[in-house]
PDB file of C-alpha atoms in Angstrom:
ATOM      1  CA  MET A   1      27.306 -86.465  -4.083  1.00  0.00           C
ATOM      2  CA  ARG A   2      25.750 -83.812  -5.600  1.00  0.00           C
ATOM      3  CA  PRO A   3      27.717 -81.334  -7.205  1.00  0.00           C
ATOM      4  CA  THR A   4      26.333 -78.394  -4.874  1.00  0.00           C
ATOM      5  CA  ALA A   5      28.159 -80.502  -1.982  1.00  0.00           C
ATOM      6  CA  GLN A   6      30.952 -81.160  -4.278  1.00  0.00           C
ATOM      7  CA  VAL A   7      31.580 -77.583  -4.395  1.00  0.00           C
ATOM      8  CA  LEU A   8      30.871 -76.371  -0.848  1.00  0.00           C
ATOM      9  CA  ARG A   9      33.250 -78.856   0.653  1.00  0.00           C
ATOM     10  CA  PRO A  10      36.283 -77.315  -0.977  1.00  0.00           C
ATOM     11  CA  ALA A  11      34.947 -73.793  -0.016  1.00  0.00           C
ATOM     12  CA  ALA A  12      34.442 -75.008   3.258  1.00  0.00           C
ATOM     13  CA  ARG A  13      38.191 -75.438   3.614  1.00  0.00           C
ATOM     14  CA  VAL A  14      39.138 -72.956   1.958  1.00  0.00           C
ATOM     15  CA  LEU A  15      37.265 -70.725   4.258  1.00  0.00           C
ATOM     16  CA  LEU A  16      38.219 -72.550   7.275  1.00  0.00           C
ATOM     17  CA  ALA A  17      41.625 -72.329   6.634  1.00  0.00           C
ATOM     18  CA  LEU A  18      41.430 -68.258   5.906  1.00  0.00           C
ATOM     19  CA  ALA A  19      40.040 -68.132   9.375  1.00  0.00           C
ATOM     20  CA  VAL A  20      42.678 -70.132  10.889  1.00  0.00           C
ATOM     21  CA  VAL A  21      45.268 -67.655   9.253  1.00  0.00           C
ATOM     22  CA  PHE A  22      43.382 -64.476  10.533  1.00  0.00           C
ATOM     23  CA  LEU A  23      43.437 -65.893  13.937  1.00  0.00           C
ATOM     24  CA  GLY A  24      47.213 -66.869  14.172  1.00  0.00           C
ATOM     25  CA  TRP A  25      48.062 -63.528  12.835  1.00  0.00           C
ATOM     26  CA  ALA A  26      45.727 -61.616  14.827  1.00  0.00           C
ATOM     27  CA  GLY A  27      46.953 -63.242  18.083  1.00  0.00           C
ATOM     28  CA  TRP A  28      50.678 -62.787  17.042  1.00  0.00           C
ATOM     29  CA  SER A  29      49.797 -59.181  15.815  1.00  0.00           C
ATOM     30  CA  LEU A  30      47.895 -58.640  19.926  1.00  0.00           C
ATOM     31  CA  TRP A  31      51.330 -60.276  21.397  1.00  0.00           C
ATOM     32  CA  GLN A  32      53.242 -57.942  19.712  1.00  0.00           C
ATOM     33  CA  ALA A  33      51.636 -55.005  20.507  1.00  0.00           C
ATOM     34  CA  TYR A  34      51.509 -56.054  24.207  1.00  0.00           C
ATOM     35  CA  ARG A  35      55.035 -56.618  24.075  1.00  0.00           C
ATOM     36  CA  SER A  36      55.682 -53.164  22.612  1.00  0.00           C
ATOM     37  CA  PRO A  37      57.571 -50.064  24.047  1.00  0.00           C
ATOM     38  CA  LEU A  38      54.765 -48.491  22.481  1.00  0.00           C
ATOM     39  CA  GLY A  39      52.566 -50.128  25.011  1.00  0.00           C
ATOM     40  CA  ASP A  40      54.787 -49.743  27.994  1.00  0.00           C
ATOM     41  CA  LEU A  41      54.548 -45.781  27.237  1.00  0.00           C
ATOM     42  CA  GLY A  42      50.802 -46.220  27.224  1.00  0.00           C
ATOM     43  CA  LYS A  43      51.499 -47.413  30.460  1.00  0.00           C
ATOM     44  CA  ASP A  44      53.620 -44.691  31.741  1.00  0.00           C
ATOM     45  CA  ARG A  45      51.218 -42.250  30.815  1.00  0.00           C
ATOM     46  CA  ASP A  46      48.579 -43.619  32.137  1.00  0.00           C
ATOM     47  CA  THR A  47      50.489 -43.762  35.462  1.00  0.00           C
ATOM     48  CA  VAL A  48      51.405 -40.149  34.708  1.00  0.00           C
ATOM     49  CA  LEU A  49      48.073 -39.253  34.322  1.00  0.00           C
ATOM     50  CA  ARG A  50      46.640 -40.857  37.544  1.00  0.00           C
ATOM     51  CA  VAL A  51      49.744 -39.678  39.873  1.00  0.00           C
ATOM     52  CA  GLY A  52      50.352 -36.290  38.547  1.00  0.00           C
ATOM     53  CA  SER A  53      46.461 -35.789  39.001  1.00  0.00           C
ATOM     54  CA  ALA A  54      46.257 -36.489  42.782  1.00  0.00           C
ATOM     55  CA  GLN A  55      49.705 -34.559  43.445  1.00  0.00           C
ATOM     56  CA  VAL A  56      48.095 -31.513  41.698  1.00  0.00           C
ATOM     57  CA  ALA A  57      44.969 -32.015  43.741  1.00  0.00           C
ATOM     58  CA  ALA A  58      47.975 -32.681  46.712  1.00  0.00           C
ATOM     59  CA  LEU A  59      48.972 -29.258  46.710  1.00  0.00           C
ATOM     60  CA  ASN A  60      45.821 -27.450  46.460  1.00  0.00           C
ATOM     61  CA  SER A  61      44.328 -29.394  49.368  1.00  0.00           C
ATOM     62  CA  MET A  62      44.821 -28.418  53.138  1.00  0.00           C
ATOM     63  CA  ASP A  63      43.234 -28.765  56.262  1.00  0.00           C
ATOM     64  CA  TRP A  64      44.371 -25.567  58.556  1.00  0.00           C
ATOM     65  CA  THR A  65      43.514 -27.626  61.874  1.00  0.00           C
ATOM     66  CA  ARG A  66      46.985 -30.377  60.527  1.00  0.00           C
ATOM     67  CA  PRO A  67      48.947 -27.926  58.622  1.00  0.00           C
ATOM     68  CA  ASP A  68      52.194 -30.377  58.813  1.00  0.00           C
ATOM     69  CA  ASP A  69      50.298 -33.589  57.763  1.00  0.00           C
ATOM     70  CA  GLY A  70      49.494 -30.908  54.508  1.00  0.00           C
ATOM     71  CA  LEU A  71      53.046 -29.802  54.169  1.00  0.00           C
ATOM     72  CA  LYS A  72      54.212 -33.272  54.637  1.00  0.00           C
ATOM     73  CA  ARG A  73      51.531 -34.292  51.755  1.00  0.00           C
ATOM     74  CA  TRP A  74      52.979 -31.247  49.500  1.00  0.00           C
ATOM     75  CA  GLN A  75      56.748 -32.600  50.229  1.00  0.00           C
ATOM     76  CA  ASP A  76      55.988 -36.264  49.636  1.00  0.00           C
ATOM     77  CA  ALA A  77      54.317 -35.104  46.032  1.00  0.00           C
ATOM     78  CA  SER A  78      57.335 -32.759  44.875  1.00  0.00           C
ATOM     79  CA  THR A  79      60.676 -33.034  43.727  1.00  0.00           C
ATOM     80  CA  GLY A  80      63.463 -30.955  42.653  1.00  0.00           C
ATOM     81  CA  PRO A  81      63.062 -26.977  42.164  1.00  0.00           C
ATOM     82  CA  LEU A  82      59.213 -27.369  43.962  1.00  0.00           C
ATOM     83  CA  ARG A  83      60.309 -29.311  46.584  1.00  0.00           C
ATOM     84  CA  ASP A  84      63.523 -27.058  47.581  1.00  0.00           C
ATOM     85  CA  GLN A  85      60.736 -24.169  47.779  1.00  0.00           C
ATOM     86  CA  LEU A  86      58.523 -25.724  49.372  1.00  0.00           C
ATOM     87  CA  GLN A  87      61.381 -26.680  52.222  1.00  0.00           C
ATOM     88  CA  ARG A  88      62.483 -22.899  51.987  1.00  0.00           C
ATOM     89  CA  GLU A  89      58.705 -21.601  52.602  1.00  0.00           C
ATOM     90  CA  ALA A  90      57.287 -24.895  54.996  1.00  0.00           C
ATOM     91  CA  ALA A  91      57.612 -22.404  57.878  1.00  0.00           C
ATOM     92  CA  ALA A  92      56.083 -19.066  56.437  1.00  0.00           C
ATOM     93  CA  ASP A  93      53.125 -21.452  54.794  1.00  0.00           C
ATOM     94  CA  ARG A  94      52.260 -22.750  58.185  1.00  0.00           C
ATOM     95  CA  GLN A  95      51.698 -19.724  59.582  1.00  0.00           C
ATOM     96  CA  LYS A  96      50.046 -18.635  56.678  1.00  0.00           C
ATOM     97  CA  ILE A  97      47.823 -21.794  56.497  1.00  0.00           C
ATOM     98  CA  VAL A  98      47.149 -21.675  60.597  1.00  0.00           C
ATOM     99  CA  GLN A  99      46.241 -18.072  60.685  1.00  0.00           C
ATOM    100  CA  GLY A 100      43.638 -18.297  57.401  1.00  0.00           C
ATOM    101  CA  ARG A 101      41.465 -20.923  59.127  1.00  0.00           C
ATOM    102  CA  THR A 102      40.370 -22.257  55.842  1.00  0.00           C
ATOM    103  CA  ALA A 103      40.438 -25.837  54.460  1.00  0.00           C
ATOM    104  CA  ALA A 104      41.152 -26.003  51.263  1.00  0.00           C
ATOM    105  CA  ALA A 105      39.759 -29.702  49.195  1.00  0.00           C
ATOM    106  CA  ALA A 106      41.048 -29.583  45.424  1.00  0.00           C
ATOM    107  CA  SER A 107      40.093 -32.527  42.840  1.00  0.00           C
ATOM    108  CA  VAL A 108      40.837 -32.196  39.366  1.00  0.00           C
ATOM    109  CA  ASP A 109      38.156 -32.162  37.058  1.00  0.00           C
ATOM    110  CA  ALA A 110      39.761 -32.975  33.424  1.00  0.00           C
ATOM    111  CA  ALA A 111      43.534 -33.408  33.212  1.00  0.00           C
ATOM    112  CA  ALA A 112      46.087 -34.814  30.017  1.00  0.00           C
ATOM    113  CA  VAL A 113      49.772 -35.823  29.800  1.00  0.00           C
ATOM    114  CA  THR A 114      50.681 -33.111  26.781  1.00  0.00           C
ATOM    115  CA  SER A 115      54.254 -34.602  26.723  1.00  0.00           C
ATOM    116  CA  LEU A 116      56.375 -37.651  27.844  1.00  0.00           C
ATOM    117  CA  ASP A 117      59.909 -38.215  27.173  1.00  0.00           C
ATOM    118  CA  ASP A 118      60.540 -41.658  29.069  1.00  0.00           C
ATOM    119  CA  ARG A 119      64.104 -42.372  28.266  1.00  0.00           C
ATOM    120  CA  SER A 120      64.954 -39.142  30.096  1.00  0.00           C
ATOM    121  CA  GLY A 121      61.866 -39.339  32.541  1.00  0.00           C
ATOM    122  CA  VAL A 122      60.331 -35.978  32.454  1.00  0.00           C
ATOM    123  CA  ALA A 123      56.464 -35.445  31.412  1.00  0.00           C
ATOM    124  CA  ARG A 124      53.962 -32.464  31.234  1.00  0.00           C
ATOM    125  CA  LEU A 125      50.158 -32.170  32.167  1.00  0.00           C
ATOM    126  CA  VAL A 126      47.607 -29.704  32.444  1.00  0.00           C
ATOM    127  CA  ALA A 127      44.686 -30.035  34.384  1.00  0.00           C
ATOM    128  CA  ALA A 128      41.805 -28.757  35.790  1.00  0.00           C
ATOM    129  CA  VAL A 129      40.903 -28.075  39.020  1.00  0.00           C
ATOM    130  CA  ARG A 130      38.370 -27.474  41.475  1.00  0.00           C
ATOM    131  CA  ILE A 131      39.117 -26.130  44.568  1.00  0.00           C
ATOM    132  CA  THR A 132      36.223 -25.880  47.758  1.00  0.00           C
ATOM    133  CA  LEU A 133      37.441 -23.610  50.025  1.00  0.00           C
ATOM    134  CA  THR A 134      35.559 -23.957  53.951  1.00  0.00           C
ATOM    135  CA  PRO A 135      36.112 -21.255  56.523  1.00  0.00           C
ATOM    136  CA  SER A 136      36.715 -22.285  59.896  1.00  0.00           C
ATOM    137  CA  GLY A 137      33.960 -20.001  61.004  1.00  0.00           C
ATOM    138  CA  GLY A 138      31.055 -21.702  59.575  1.00  0.00           C
ATOM    139  CA  GLY A 139      30.667 -19.658  56.627  1.00  0.00           C
ATOM    140  CA  ALA A 140      29.351 -20.925  53.521  1.00  0.00           C
ATOM    141  CA  PRO A 141      32.521 -22.859  51.360  1.00  0.00           C
ATOM    142  CA  THR A 142      33.054 -21.389  47.785  1.00  0.00           C
ATOM    143  CA  VAL A 143      34.914 -23.126  45.058  1.00  0.00           C
ATOM    144  CA  GLN A 144      37.390 -21.742  43.127  1.00  0.00           C
ATOM    145  CA  ARG A 145      38.296 -23.597  39.758  1.00  0.00           C
ATOM    146  CA  LYS A 146      42.130 -22.606  38.457  1.00  0.00           C
ATOM    147  CA  ARG A 147      44.437 -24.184  35.804  1.00  0.00           C
ATOM    148  CA  TYR A 148      47.770 -25.530  35.969  1.00  0.00           C
ATOM    149  CA  GLU A 149      50.294 -26.843  33.891  1.00  0.00           C
ATOM    150  CA  ALA A 150      52.927 -29.180  35.880  1.00  0.00           C
ATOM    151  CA  GLY A 151      55.987 -30.641  35.090  1.00  0.00           C
ATOM    152  CA  LEU A 152      56.577 -34.440  36.272  1.00  0.00           C
ATOM    153  CA  ALA A 153      59.723 -36.307  36.734  1.00  0.00           C
ATOM    154  CA  ARG A 154      60.695 -39.807  37.393  1.00  0.00           C
ATOM    155  CA  THR A 155      62.092 -40.343  41.079  1.00  0.00           C
ATOM    156  CA  PRO A 156      63.304 -43.621  42.517  1.00  0.00           C
ATOM    157  CA  ALA A 157      59.411 -43.304  44.900  1.00  0.00           C
ATOM    158  CA  GLY A 158      57.974 -42.873  41.097  1.00  0.00           C
ATOM    159  CA  TRP A 159      56.572 -39.740  39.387  1.00  0.00           C
ATOM    160  CA  ARG A 160      56.715 -36.530  41.725  1.00  0.00           C
ATOM    161  CA  LEU A 161      55.545 -33.173  40.999  1.00  0.00           C
ATOM    162  CA  GLN A 162      58.922 -30.613  39.617  1.00  0.00           C
ATOM    163  CA  SER A 163      56.800 -27.434  38.707  1.00  0.00           C
ATOM    164  CA  LEU A 164      53.367 -26.563  39.365  1.00  0.00           C
ATOM    165  CA  THR A 165      52.708 -23.039  37.374  1.00  0.00           C
ATOM    166  CA  VAL A 166      49.049 -21.410  37.049  1.00  0.00           C
ATOM    167  CA  ILE A 167      47.672 -21.291  33.620  1.00  0.00           C
ATOM    168  CA  PRO A 168      45.756 -17.710  33.015  1.00  0.00           C
ATOM    169  CA  VAL A 169      42.422 -17.532  31.755  1.00  0.00           C
ATOM    170  CA  SER A 170      42.337 -15.644  29.385  1.00  0.00           C
ATOM    171  CA  ALA A 171      39.615 -12.545  29.479  1.00  0.00           C
ATOM    172  CA  ARG A 172      37.538 -12.660  26.262  1.00  0.00           C
TER     173      ARG A 172
END
């Protein structure tokens, strides 16, 4: 054997052993991260973000020609004090919706989970919402933009809104 080959073979073996050790460590670390409660917290955060955003949009959307369907969606998206309030005000809300003769279609442009307590099952979310209002008389649609802070609670049926508060826009 040439002297270069005598040096390269042991060096290649050492590099191969280091690569195997690194791959083993990386695989173990990935497995641990997957099993970690922090991984579950990330999944819960993603669920709160997705579900909360959809529910905020639902509570800002209404078809005046089908108010009962819209009021049911409001009930389905809520729990606790918010649901109680929506139930108490359902008849008055229905009357206002029909008299207003305007359809509202909301979408969440951006949202973020600001807090999540997995143990107690509560979370907070902020959302920027675009609401397109279309009057029944054929007038031009108008767009409103609002910001909300939503409180969510985990229920047996999943995450639901328990509060929804408009965040005022500062006049600077």
